[in-house]
Amino acid sequence: MRTPKLRNGDLEITLSLETTIKLNNGVDMPILGFGSWKLERKQVKDPIKWAIDSGYRHIDTATLYNNEKYIGNALKDIEVDREDLFITSKVWDSDQGYEQTQKAFEKSLKNLNTDYLDLYLIHWPREQRKETWKALEKIYDEGKARAIGVANFATHHIKELLEKFETVPAVNQFELHPFNYSEQEELISLCKEKGIQVEAYSPLTHGKKLGYDLLESIASNYDKLSAQILIRWSLQHNFICIPKSGNKQHIRENTEVFDFELSEEEMDKIDSIDENFRLLYDTSKWD
Ligand code: 1BO
Protein backbone atom coordinates (compact mmCIF):
# COMPACT_ATOMS: atom_id res chain seq x y z
CA MET A 1 0.00 0.00 0.00
CA ARG A 2 1.29 3.50 -0.77
CA THR A 3 1.88 5.66 2.27
CA PRO A 4 -0.22 8.78 1.95
CA LYS A 5 1.86 11.93 2.18
CA LEU A 6 1.14 15.63 2.38
CA ARG A 7 3.52 18.43 1.54
CA ASN A 8 3.51 20.86 4.44
CA GLY A 9 5.97 23.59 3.51
CA ASP A 10 9.24 21.77 2.92
CA LEU A 11 8.20 18.82 5.01
CA GLU A 12 6.63 15.74 3.59
CA ILE A 13 4.45 14.24 6.29
CA THR A 14 2.33 11.15 6.51
CA LEU A 15 -1.31 12.07 6.83
CA SER A 16 -3.29 10.56 9.66
CA LEU A 17 -6.18 11.44 11.93
CA GLU A 18 -3.57 12.81 14.33
CA THR A 19 -2.00 15.11 11.73
CA THR A 20 -1.90 18.73 12.78
CA ILE A 21 -1.04 21.86 10.84
CA LYS A 22 1.08 24.51 12.48
CA LEU A 23 -0.71 27.86 12.45
CA ASN A 24 1.17 31.14 11.98
CA ASN A 25 1.58 31.52 15.77
CA GLY A 26 2.92 27.99 16.30
CA VAL A 27 -0.34 26.43 17.52
CA ASP A 28 -1.00 22.93 16.14
CA MET A 29 -4.46 22.48 14.65
CA PRO A 30 -5.80 19.00 13.73
CA ILE A 31 -6.25 18.77 9.98
CA LEU A 32 -9.58 16.98 10.28
CA GLY A 33 -12.31 18.35 12.52
CA PHE A 34 -15.87 17.54 13.39
CA GLY A 35 -18.24 20.18 12.01
CA SER A 36 -21.36 20.80 14.09
CA TRP A 37 -23.30 23.31 12.00
CA LYS A 38 -26.93 22.11 11.76
CA LEU A 39 -26.60 19.78 14.72
CA GLU A 40 -28.81 21.70 17.08
CA ARG A 41 -29.28 21.39 20.80
CA LYS A 42 -29.76 17.82 22.03
CA GLN A 43 -29.08 16.39 18.57
CA VAL A 44 -25.41 16.96 19.23
CA LYS A 45 -24.81 14.75 22.29
CA ASP A 46 -24.46 11.35 20.63
CA PRO A 47 -22.64 12.62 17.52
CA ILE A 48 -20.01 14.26 19.73
CA LYS A 49 -19.46 10.98 21.53
CA TRP A 50 -19.32 9.05 18.25
CA ALA A 51 -16.87 11.59 16.85
CA ILE A 52 -14.58 11.31 19.86
CA ASP A 53 -14.82 7.50 19.74
CA SER A 54 -13.87 7.65 16.05
CA GLY A 55 -10.75 9.64 16.92
CA TYR A 56 -11.72 13.26 16.26
CA ARG A 57 -10.13 15.69 18.68
CA HIS A 58 -11.12 18.87 16.86
CA ILE A 59 -14.65 20.26 17.16
CA ASP A 60 -16.00 23.24 15.31
CA THR A 61 -18.96 25.21 16.60
CA ALA A 62 -20.33 28.77 16.69
CA THR A 63 -22.78 30.77 18.75
CA LEU A 64 -25.12 30.68 15.77
CA TYR A 65 -25.27 26.89 15.78
CA ASN A 66 -27.20 26.89 19.02
CA ASN A 67 -25.29 23.91 20.35
CA GLU A 68 -22.34 25.22 22.39
CA LYS A 69 -24.01 24.36 25.69
CA TYR A 70 -24.85 20.86 24.48
CA ILE A 71 -21.34 20.31 23.19
CA GLY A 72 -20.02 21.53 26.55
CA ASN A 73 -22.25 19.01 28.32
CA ALA A 74 -21.32 16.18 25.95
CA LEU A 75 -17.63 16.88 26.53
CA LYS A 76 -18.09 16.52 30.29
CA ASP A 77 -18.90 12.85 29.71
CA ILE A 78 -15.89 11.95 27.59
CA GLU A 79 -12.57 10.76 28.86
CA VAL A 80 -10.29 13.02 26.88
CA ASP A 81 -8.28 15.77 28.56
CA ARG A 82 -9.16 19.30 27.58
CA GLU A 83 -5.62 19.95 26.31
CA ASP A 84 -6.02 17.08 23.86
CA LEU A 85 -9.05 18.74 22.29
CA PHE A 86 -9.10 21.59 19.79
CA ILE A 87 -12.27 23.67 20.09
CA THR A 88 -13.25 26.47 17.72
CA SER A 89 -16.14 28.85 18.11
CA LYS A 90 -17.24 32.04 16.34
CA VAL A 91 -18.72 35.37 17.24
CA TRP A 92 -22.13 35.87 15.69
CA ASP A 93 -23.10 38.97 13.68
CA SER A 94 -25.37 40.50 16.31
CA ASP A 95 -22.57 40.25 18.90
CA GLN A 96 -20.00 42.09 16.80
CA GLY A 97 -18.34 45.22 18.23
CA TYR A 98 -15.59 45.67 20.82
CA GLU A 99 -17.55 45.22 24.06
CA GLN A 100 -20.23 42.87 22.76
CA THR A 101 -17.71 40.46 21.28
CA GLN A 102 -15.90 40.11 24.58
CA LYS A 103 -19.18 39.37 26.32
CA ALA A 104 -20.16 36.86 23.64
CA PHE A 105 -16.78 35.17 23.98
CA GLU A 106 -17.20 34.77 27.74
CA LYS A 107 -20.64 33.28 27.16
CA SER A 108 -19.22 30.79 24.66
CA LEU A 109 -16.58 29.77 27.19
CA LYS A 110 -19.23 29.21 29.82
CA ASN A 111 -21.48 27.26 27.47
CA LEU A 112 -18.62 25.11 26.27
CA ASN A 113 -17.55 24.51 29.85
CA THR A 114 -13.97 25.58 29.24
CA ASP A 115 -11.72 28.44 30.30
CA TYR A 116 -10.11 28.94 26.89
CA LEU A 117 -10.78 28.31 23.22
CA ASP A 118 -8.23 26.97 20.80
CA LEU A 119 -9.54 29.18 18.03
CA TYR A 120 -12.04 32.04 17.96
CA LEU A 121 -13.29 33.41 14.65
CA ILE A 122 -15.33 36.33 13.34
CA HIS A 123 -18.17 34.44 11.68
CA TRP A 124 -18.91 36.90 8.84
CA PRO A 125 -17.27 40.12 7.63
CA ARG A 126 -19.93 42.51 8.88
CA GLU A 127 -19.74 46.28 9.27
CA GLN A 128 -18.26 46.18 12.76
CA ARG A 129 -15.52 43.74 11.85
CA LYS A 130 -12.67 46.11 12.75
CA GLU A 131 -13.90 46.71 16.31
CA THR A 132 -14.60 42.99 16.53
CA TRP A 133 -11.07 42.13 15.44
CA LYS A 134 -9.71 44.49 18.13
CA ALA A 135 -11.73 42.51 20.67
CA LEU A 136 -10.31 39.25 19.32
CA GLU A 137 -6.79 40.66 19.61
CA LYS A 138 -7.51 41.51 23.25
CA ILE A 139 -8.89 38.02 23.91
CA TYR A 140 -5.77 36.55 22.29
CA ASP A 141 -3.39 38.83 24.22
CA GLU A 142 -5.08 37.79 27.44
CA GLY A 143 -4.43 34.14 26.58
CA LYS A 144 -8.10 33.19 26.47
CA ALA A 145 -7.94 32.00 22.86
CA ARG A 146 -4.82 30.20 21.60
CA ALA A 147 -5.43 31.53 18.10
CA ILE A 148 -7.81 33.95 16.40
CA GLY A 149 -9.05 34.17 12.86
CA VAL A 150 -11.92 34.88 10.53
CA ALA A 151 -14.55 33.05 8.54
CA ASN A 152 -16.11 33.88 5.21
CA PHE A 153 -13.69 36.76 4.61
CA ALA A 154 -13.11 37.54 0.92
CA THR A 155 -9.78 38.86 -0.39
CA HIS A 156 -10.62 42.54 0.18
CA HIS A 157 -11.68 41.85 3.78
CA ILE A 158 -8.42 40.02 4.43
CA LYS A 159 -6.38 42.82 2.85
CA GLU A 160 -8.18 45.39 4.97
CA LEU A 161 -7.35 43.51 8.20
CA LEU A 162 -3.74 43.10 7.16
CA GLU A 163 -3.43 46.81 6.43
CA LYS A 164 -5.01 48.00 9.65
CA PHE A 165 -3.89 45.50 12.28
CA GLU A 166 -0.75 43.87 13.61
CA THR A 167 -2.21 40.43 14.17
CA VAL A 168 -2.49 38.30 11.06
CA PRO A 169 -5.52 35.97 11.31
CA ALA A 170 -4.36 32.40 11.91
CA VAL A 171 -7.23 30.91 9.89
CA ASN A 172 -9.83 31.84 7.30
CA GLN A 173 -12.69 29.35 7.32
CA PHE A 174 -14.97 29.42 4.28
CA GLU A 175 -17.15 27.22 2.10
CA LEU A 176 -14.75 25.18 0.03
CA HIS A 177 -15.16 22.07 -2.09
CA PRO A 178 -14.33 21.23 -5.71
CA PHE A 179 -17.56 22.82 -6.89
CA ASN A 180 -16.47 26.33 -5.89
CA TYR A 181 -12.69 25.79 -5.84
CA SER A 182 -11.91 27.64 -9.10
CA GLU A 183 -13.58 30.83 -7.94
CA GLN A 184 -11.76 30.67 -4.59
CA GLU A 185 -8.26 30.26 -6.00
CA GLU A 186 -7.31 33.94 -5.59
CA LEU A 187 -8.44 33.91 -1.96
CA ILE A 188 -6.60 30.65 -1.31
CA SER A 189 -3.38 32.08 -2.82
CA LEU A 190 -3.66 35.24 -0.74
CA CYS A 191 -4.18 33.22 2.44
CA LYS A 192 -1.20 31.01 1.63
CA GLU A 193 1.00 33.98 0.82
CA LYS A 194 0.12 35.69 4.12
CA GLY A 195 0.38 32.57 6.28
CA ILE A 196 -3.35 32.29 6.90
CA GLN A 197 -4.50 28.68 7.13
CA VAL A 198 -7.44 27.82 4.88
CA GLU A 199 -10.20 25.83 6.56
CA ALA A 200 -12.94 24.26 4.44
CA TYR A 201 -16.51 24.10 5.67
CA SER A 202 -19.32 22.26 3.91
CA PRO A 203 -16.67 20.05 2.23
CA LEU A 204 -19.38 17.49 1.45
CA THR A 205 -21.66 20.06 -0.26
CA HIS A 206 -24.43 19.06 2.18
CA GLY A 207 -24.65 15.87 0.18
CA LYS A 208 -25.80 17.68 -2.94
CA LYS A 209 -22.90 16.58 -5.17
CA LEU A 210 -22.13 13.14 -3.79
CA GLY A 211 -23.58 11.53 -6.90
CA TYR A 212 -21.26 13.47 -9.24
CA ASP A 213 -19.87 11.05 -11.85
CA LEU A 214 -16.19 11.94 -11.56
CA LEU A 215 -16.24 11.56 -7.77
CA GLU A 216 -18.05 8.25 -7.97
CA SER A 217 -15.66 6.90 -10.55
CA ILE A 218 -12.56 7.93 -8.55
CA ALA A 219 -14.16 6.55 -5.39
CA SER A 220 -14.65 3.16 -7.04
CA ASN A 221 -10.88 3.00 -7.81
CA TYR A 222 -10.19 2.91 -4.08
CA ASP A 223 -13.33 1.19 -2.84
CA LYS A 224 -14.26 4.44 -1.13
CA LEU A 225 -17.26 6.78 -1.06
CA SER A 226 -17.58 10.11 -2.86
CA ALA A 227 -17.65 11.82 0.54
CA GLN A 228 -14.27 10.30 1.38
CA ILE A 229 -12.86 11.51 -1.95
CA LEU A 230 -14.04 15.04 -1.17
CA ILE A 231 -12.42 14.97 2.27
CA ARG A 232 -9.22 13.46 0.91
CA TRP A 233 -9.07 16.10 -1.85
CA SER A 234 -9.35 18.81 0.79
CA LEU A 235 -6.64 17.29 3.00
CA GLN A 236 -4.24 16.81 0.08
CA HIS A 237 -4.63 20.51 -0.63
CA ASN A 238 -3.53 21.16 2.93
CA PHE A 239 -6.92 22.62 3.84
CA ILE A 240 -8.24 21.95 7.32
CA CYS A 241 -11.48 20.12 6.71
CA ILE A 242 -14.54 19.90 8.99
CA PRO A 243 -17.16 17.51 7.63
CA LYS A 244 -20.38 17.36 9.59
CA SER A 245 -22.62 14.37 10.16
CA GLY A 246 -25.13 13.28 12.77
CA ASN A 247 -24.97 9.68 11.63
CA LYS A 248 -22.72 7.27 13.53
CA GLN A 249 -21.60 5.33 10.46
CA HIS A 250 -20.93 8.46 8.39
CA ILE A 251 -18.99 10.06 11.24
CA ARG A 252 -16.65 7.07 11.24
CA GLU A 253 -16.49 6.85 7.43
CA ASN A 254 -15.44 10.49 7.30
CA THR A 255 -12.31 9.56 9.26
CA GLU A 256 -11.45 6.66 6.95
CA VAL A 257 -9.52 8.79 4.51
CA PHE A 258 -5.96 8.00 5.50
CA ASP A 259 -5.36 4.65 3.80
CA PHE A 260 -5.27 5.89 0.19
CA GLU A 261 -3.88 8.80 -1.77
CA LEU A 262 -5.35 10.61 -4.77
CA SER A 263 -2.93 10.79 -7.68
CA GLU A 264 -1.85 14.13 -9.10
CA GLU A 265 -3.95 13.42 -12.17
CA GLU A 266 -7.04 12.75 -10.02
CA MET A 267 -6.40 15.90 -7.98
CA ASP A 268 -6.12 17.92 -11.21
CA LYS A 269 -9.33 16.46 -12.58
CA ILE A 270 -11.18 17.27 -9.35
CA ASP A 271 -9.64 20.76 -9.28
CA SER A 272 -11.01 21.37 -12.75
CA ILE A 273 -14.63 20.85 -11.79
CA ASP A 274 -15.82 24.39 -12.37
CA GLU A 275 -19.43 24.67 -11.43
CA ASN A 276 -19.61 27.97 -9.59
CA PHE A 277 -21.78 26.14 -7.09
CA ARG A 278 -22.28 27.61 -3.63
CA LEU A 279 -24.46 26.75 -0.71
CA LEU A 280 -23.96 30.12 0.98
CA TYR A 281 -23.20 33.76 0.27
CA ASP A 282 -20.43 35.04 -1.95
CA THR A 283 -18.89 37.64 0.36
CA SER A 284 -16.62 39.00 -2.36
CA LYS A 285 -19.67 41.12 -3.24
CA TRP A 286 -19.98 42.47 0.31
CA ASP A 287 -18.56 45.89 1.32
C1 1BO B 1 -24.39 30.37 8.38
C2 1BO B 1 -23.34 29.44 8.95
C3 1BO B 1 -22.27 29.14 8.00
C4 1BO B 1 -21.27 28.12 8.49
O1 1BO B 1 -20.56 28.51 9.63
CSV table of N, CA, C and O in Angstrom, one decimal, residues 101-154:
chain,number,residue,atom,x,y,z
A,101,THR,N,-18.5,41.7,21.7
A,101,THR,CA,-17.7,40.5,21.3
A,101,THR,C,-17.1,39.8,22.5
A,101,THR,O,-17.1,38.6,22.7
A,102,GLN,N,-16.5,40.7,23.4
A,102,GLN,CA,-15.9,40.1,24.6
A,102,GLN,C,-16.9,39.4,25.5
A,102,GLN,O,-16.7,38.3,26.0
A,103,LYS,N,-18.1,40.0,25.5
A,103,LYS,CA,-19.2,39.4,26.3
A,103,LYS,C,-19.6,38.0,25.7
A,103,LYS,O,-19.8,37.0,26.4
A,104,ALA,N,-19.7,38.1,24.4
A,104,ALA,CA,-20.2,36.9,23.6
A,104,ALA,C,-19.1,35.7,23.8
A,104,ALA,O,-19.5,34.6,24.0
A,105,PHE,N,-17.9,36.2,23.8
A,105,PHE,CA,-16.8,35.2,24.0
A,105,PHE,C,-16.9,34.5,25.4
A,105,PHE,O,-16.8,33.3,25.5
A,106,GLU,N,-17.1,35.3,26.4
A,106,GLU,CA,-17.2,34.8,27.7
A,106,GLU,C,-18.4,33.8,27.8
A,106,GLU,O,-18.3,32.8,28.5
A,107,LYS,N,-19.5,34.2,27.1
A,107,LYS,CA,-20.6,33.3,27.2
A,107,LYS,C,-20.3,31.9,26.5
A,107,LYS,O,-20.7,30.9,26.9
A,108,SER,N,-19.6,32.0,25.4
A,108,SER,CA,-19.2,30.8,24.7
A,108,SER,C,-18.4,29.9,25.6
A,108,SER,O,-18.5,28.7,25.6
A,109,LEU,N,-17.4,30.6,26.3
A,109,LEU,CA,-16.6,29.8,27.2
A,109,LEU,C,-17.4,29.0,28.2
A,109,LEU,O,-17.3,27.8,28.5
A,110,LYS,N,-18.4,29.8,28.8
A,110,LYS,CA,-19.2,29.2,29.8
A,110,LYS,C,-20.0,28.0,29.2
A,110,LYS,O,-20.1,27.0,29.8
A,111,ASN,N,-20.7,28.3,28.1
A,111,ASN,CA,-21.5,27.3,27.5
A,111,ASN,C,-20.7,26.0,27.1
A,111,ASN,O,-21.1,24.9,27.3
A,112,LEU,N,-19.4,26.2,26.7
A,112,LEU,CA,-18.6,25.1,26.3
A,112,LEU,C,-17.9,24.5,27.5
A,112,LEU,O,-17.1,23.5,27.3
A,113,ASN,N,-18.1,25.1,28.6
A,113,ASN,CA,-17.6,24.5,29.8
A,113,ASN,C,-16.0,24.4,29.8
A,113,ASN,O,-15.4,23.4,30.1
A,114,THR,N,-15.4,25.5,29.4
A,114,THR,CA,-14.0,25.6,29.2
A,114,THR,C,-13.5,27.0,29.6
A,114,THR,O,-14.3,27.9,29.6
A,115,ASP,N,-12.2,27.1,30.0
A,115,ASP,CA,-11.7,28.4,30.3
A,115,ASP,C,-10.9,29.0,29.2
A,115,ASP,O,-10.3,30.1,29.3
A,116,TYR,N,-10.8,28.3,28.1
A,116,TYR,CA,-10.1,28.9,26.9
A,116,TYR,C,-10.6,28.3,25.6
A,116,TYR,O,-11.2,27.2,25.7
A,117,LEU,N,-10.5,28.9,24.5
A,117,LEU,CA,-10.8,28.3,23.2
A,117,LEU,C,-9.5,28.1,22.5
A,117,LEU,O,-8.5,28.9,22.7
A,118,ASP,N,-9.4,27.1,21.6
A,118,ASP,CA,-8.2,27.0,20.8
A,118,ASP,C,-8.2,28.0,19.6
A,118,ASP,O,-7.2,28.4,19.2
A,119,LEU,N,-9.4,28.3,19.2
A,119,LEU,CA,-9.5,29.2,18.0
A,119,LEU,C,-10.9,29.9,18.1
A,119,LEU,O,-11.9,29.3,18.4
A,120,TYR,N,-10.8,31.2,17.9
A,120,TYR,CA,-12.0,32.0,18.0
A,120,TYR,C,-12.1,32.9,16.7
A,120,TYR,O,-11.1,33.5,16.3
A,121,LEU,N,-13.2,32.8,16.0
A,121,LEU,CA,-13.3,33.4,14.7
A,121,LEU,C,-14.4,34.5,14.6
A,121,LEU,O,-15.4,34.3,15.3
A,122,ILE,N,-14.2,35.4,13.7
A,122,ILE,CA,-15.3,36.3,13.3
A,122,ILE,C,-16.1,35.5,12.3
A,122,ILE,O,-15.6,35.2,11.3
A,123,HIS,N,-17.4,35.3,12.5
A,123,HIS,CA,-18.2,34.4,11.7
A,123,HIS,C,-18.4,35.0,10.3
A,123,HIS,O,-18.3,34.3,9.3
A,124,TRP,N,-18.7,36.3,10.2
A,124,TRP,CA,-18.9,36.9,8.8
A,124,TRP,C,-18.3,38.3,8.8
A,124,TRP,O,-18.3,39.0,9.9
A,125,PRO,N,-17.9,38.8,7.7
A,125,PRO,CA,-17.3,40.1,7.6
A,125,PRO,C,-18.3,41.2,7.6
A,125,PRO,O,-18.6,41.8,6.6
A,126,ARG,N,-18.9,41.5,8.8
A,126,ARG,CA,-19.9,42.5,8.9
A,126,ARG,C,-19.3,43.9,9.1
A,126,ARG,O,-18.1,44.0,9.4
A,127,GLU,N,-20.2,44.9,9.2
A,127,GLU,CA,-19.7,46.3,9.3
A,127,GLU,C,-18.8,46.5,10.5
A,127,GLU,O,-17.8,47.3,10.3
A,128,GLN,N,-19.1,45.9,11.6
A,128,GLN,CA,-18.3,46.2,12.8
A,128,GLN,C,-17.0,45.3,12.9
A,128,GLN,O,-16.5,45.1,14.0
A,129,ARG,N,-16.6,44.7,11.8
A,129,ARG,CA,-15.5,43.7,11.9
A,129,ARG,C,-14.2,44.3,12.4
A,129,ARG,O,-13.5,43.6,13.1
A,130,LYS,N,-13.9,45.6,12.2
A,130,LYS,CA,-12.7,46.1,12.7
A,130,LYS,C,-12.7,46.2,14.3
A,130,LYS,O,-11.7,45.7,14.9
A,131,GLU,N,-13.8,46.7,14.8
A,131,GLU,CA,-13.9,46.7,16.3
A,131,GLU,C,-13.9,45.3,16.9
A,131,GLU,O,-13.3,45.0,17.9
A,132,THR,N,-14.5,44.4,16.1
A,132,THR,CA,-14.6,43.0,16.5
A,132,THR,C,-13.2,42.4,16.5
A,132,THR,O,-12.8,41.6,17.4
A,133,TRP,N,-12.4,42.7,15.5
A,133,TRP,CA,-11.1,42.1,15.4
A,133,TRP,C,-10.2,42.6,16.6
A,133,TRP,O,-9.4,41.9,17.2
A,134,LYS,N,-10.4,43.9,17.0
A,134,LYS,CA,-9.7,44.5,18.1
A,134,LYS,C,-10.0,43.7,19.4
A,134,LYS,O,-9.2,43.4,20.2
A,135,ALA,N,-11.3,43.3,19.5
A,135,ALA,CA,-11.7,42.5,20.7
A,135,ALA,C,-11.0,41.1,20.6
A,135,ALA,O,-10.6,40.6,21.7
A,136,LEU,N,-11.0,40.6,19.4
A,136,LEU,CA,-10.3,39.2,19.3
A,136,LEU,C,-8.8,39.4,19.7
A,136,LEU,O,-8.3,38.5,20.3
A,137,GLU,N,-8.2,40.5,19.3
A,137,GLU,CA,-6.8,40.7,19.6
A,137,GLU,C,-6.6,40.7,21.1
A,137,GLU,O,-5.7,40.2,21.7
A,138,LYS,N,-7.6,41.4,21.8
A,138,LYS,CA,-7.5,41.5,23.2
A,138,LYS,C,-7.7,40.1,23.9
A,138,LYS,O,-6.9,39.7,24.8
A,139,ILE,N,-8.6,39.4,23.4
A,139,ILE,CA,-8.9,38.0,23.9
A,139,ILE,C,-7.6,37.2,23.7
A,139,ILE,O,-7.2,36.4,24.6
A,140,TYR,N,-7.0,37.3,22.6
A,140,TYR,CA,-5.8,36.5,22.3
A,140,TYR,C,-4.6,37.0,23.2
A,140,TYR,O,-4.0,36.2,23.8
A,141,ASP,N,-4.5,38.3,23.4
A,141,ASP,CA,-3.4,38.8,24.2
A,141,ASP,C,-3.6,38.4,25.7
A,141,ASP,O,-2.6,38.2,26.4
A,142,GLU,N,-4.8,38.2,26.1
A,142,GLU,CA,-5.1,37.8,27.4
A,142,GLU,C,-4.9,36.3,27.6
A,142,GLU,O,-5.2,35.7,28.7
A,143,GLY,N,-4.7,35.6,26.5
A,143,GLY,CA,-4.4,34.1,26.6
A,143,GLY,C,-5.7,33.3,26.7
A,143,GLY,O,-5.7,32.1,27.0
A,144,LYS,N,-6.8,33.9,26.3
A,144,LYS,CA,-8.1,33.2,26.5
A,144,LYS,C,-8.4,32.4,25.2
A,144,LYS,O,-9.3,31.5,25.2
A,145,ALA,N,-7.8,32.8,24.1
A,145,ALA,CA,-7.9,32.0,22.9
A,145,ALA,C,-6.5,31.8,22.4
A,145,ALA,O,-5.7,32.7,22.3
A,146,ARG,N,-6.2,30.5,22.0
A,146,ARG,CA,-4.8,30.2,21.6
A,146,ARG,C,-4.5,30.7,20.2
A,146,ARG,O,-3.4,30.9,19.8
A,147,ALA,N,-5.6,30.9,19.4
A,147,ALA,CA,-5.4,31.5,18.1
A,147,ALA,C,-6.7,32.2,17.7
A,147,ALA,O,-7.8,31.9,18.2
A,148,ILE,N,-6.6,33.2,16.9
A,148,ILE,CA,-7.8,33.9,16.4
A,148,ILE,C,-7.8,34.0,14.9
A,148,ILE,O,-6.7,34.0,14.2
A,149,GLY,N,-9.0,34.1,14.3
A,149,GLY,CA,-9.0,34.2,12.9
A,149,GLY,C,-10.4,34.6,12.4
A,149,GLY,O,-11.2,35.2,13.2
A,150,VAL,N,-10.7,34.4,11.2
A,150,VAL,CA,-11.9,34.9,10.5
A,150,VAL,C,-12.6,33.7,9.8
A,150,VAL,O,-12.0,32.7,9.5
A,151,ALA,N,-13.8,34.0,9.4
A,151,ALA,CA,-14.6,33.1,8.5
A,151,ALA,C,-15.3,33.8,7.5
A,151,ALA,O,-15.7,35.0,7.7
A,152,ASN,N,-15.4,33.3,6.3
A,152,ASN,CA,-16.1,33.9,5.2
A,152,ASN,C,-15.6,35.2,4.8
A,152,ASN,O,-16.3,36.0,4.2
A,153,PHE,N,-14.3,35.5,5.1
A,153,PHE,CA,-13.7,36.8,4.6
A,153,PHE,C,-13.2,36.6,3.2
A,153,PHE,O,-12.6,35.6,2.8
A,154,ALA,N,-13.6,37.5,2.3
A,154,ALA,CA,-13.1,37.5,0.9
A,154,ALA,C,-11.8,38.3,0.9
A,154,ALA,O,-11.3,38.8,1.9
